[in-house]
Amino acid sequence: MTVKEIIDILDGRIIYGEDLLDREVFTACGSDMMSDVLAFVKEQAVLLTGLVNPQVVRTAEMMDMSCIVFVRGKSPDMGMIDLAEQRDIVLIGTDLEMFTSCGRLYAHGLRGGSGK
């Protein structure tokens, strides 16, 4: 699935990375606990979170994630946007809740790291 498709599915808005919308993502992870992301994400994924602090971008970078979706209308500050730009990570926002966002992506074929 491409980042562009994720934006369409989630009625999202691009925060950073307009030139990176053709990137492919293969799995998804929804969590507000970055320790869970570090423990369970094994493949290139999109991260869905309601957490807005720089640790989210740093975690995504460590896990080779190419896209972060901020749920529940959350928006990163300029410091986070600058950090994502430096790390070449796409940032998306959606007003949808985490559960709904994950469900929509799952319904369109995107799976978790286990592939199930």
Short mmCIF file of C-alpha atoms in Angstrom, two decimals, residues 3-68:
data_model
loop_
_atom_site.label_atom_id
_atom_site.label_comp_id
_atom_site.label_asym_id
_atom_site.label_seq_id
_atom_site.Cartn_x
_atom_site.Cartn_y
_atom_site.Cartn_z
CA VAL A 3 1.30 6.46 1.58
CA LYS A 4 -1.13 8.18 -0.80
CA GLU A 5 -3.59 5.31 -0.38
CA ILE A 6 -3.29 5.58 3.41
CA ILE A 7 -4.17 9.28 3.24
CA ASP A 8 -7.23 8.50 1.13
CA ILE A 9 -8.40 5.63 3.35
CA LEU A 10 -8.03 7.66 6.55
CA ASP A 11 -9.40 10.93 5.16
CA GLY A 12 -6.00 12.23 6.19
CA ARG A 13 -3.97 15.31 5.59
CA ILE A 14 -0.30 15.49 4.75
CA ILE A 15 1.78 17.29 7.35
CA TYR A 16 5.18 16.58 5.82
CA GLY A 17 6.36 14.58 2.82
CA GLU A 18 4.21 15.63 -0.11
CA ASP A 19 6.94 14.41 -2.46
CA LEU A 20 7.06 10.96 -0.80
CA LEU A 21 3.46 9.78 -1.32
CA ASP A 22 4.45 6.91 -3.62
CA ARG A 23 6.35 5.14 -0.82
CA GLU A 24 5.22 1.60 -0.11
CA VAL A 25 4.42 0.39 3.38
CA PHE A 26 3.96 -3.29 4.10
CA THR A 27 2.62 -3.45 7.65
CA ALA A 28 1.04 -1.20 10.27
CA CYS A 29 1.42 -0.72 14.01
CA GLY A 30 -0.94 1.26 16.22
CA SER A 31 0.41 2.27 19.62
CA ASP A 32 0.95 5.15 21.98
CA MET A 33 3.67 3.19 23.76
CA MET A 34 6.95 3.45 21.91
CA SER A 35 8.37 0.55 23.95
CA ASP A 36 5.75 -1.72 22.33
CA VAL A 37 6.74 -0.45 18.91
CA LEU A 38 10.39 -1.22 19.63
CA ALA A 39 9.51 -4.69 20.92
CA PHE A 40 7.07 -5.86 18.27
CA VAL A 41 7.65 -4.12 14.93
CA LYS A 42 9.89 -6.23 12.72
CA GLU A 43 9.21 -4.95 9.21
CA GLN A 44 8.91 -1.61 7.50
CA ALA A 45 5.62 -0.24 8.75
CA VAL A 46 3.45 2.78 9.17
CA LEU A 47 3.05 3.88 12.79
CA LEU A 48 -0.35 5.10 13.99
CA THR A 49 -0.23 7.01 17.27
CA GLY A 50 -1.86 9.74 19.30
CA LEU A 51 1.43 10.56 20.99
CA VAL A 52 3.01 13.82 19.87
CA ASN A 53 6.57 14.08 21.11
CA PRO A 54 9.96 13.77 19.41
CA GLN A 55 10.41 10.21 20.69
CA VAL A 56 7.81 9.08 18.14
CA VAL A 57 9.97 10.25 15.24
CA ARG A 58 13.12 8.81 16.81
CA THR A 59 11.39 5.46 17.32
CA ALA A 60 10.13 5.42 13.74
CA GLU A 61 13.64 6.13 12.52
CA MET A 62 15.13 3.31 14.62
CA MET A 63 12.55 0.87 13.24
CA ASP A 64 13.03 1.98 9.62
CA MET A 65 9.44 3.24 9.38
CA SER A 66 8.67 5.56 6.53
CA CYS A 67 5.39 7.06 7.74
CA ILE A 68 3.71 8.20 10.96
#
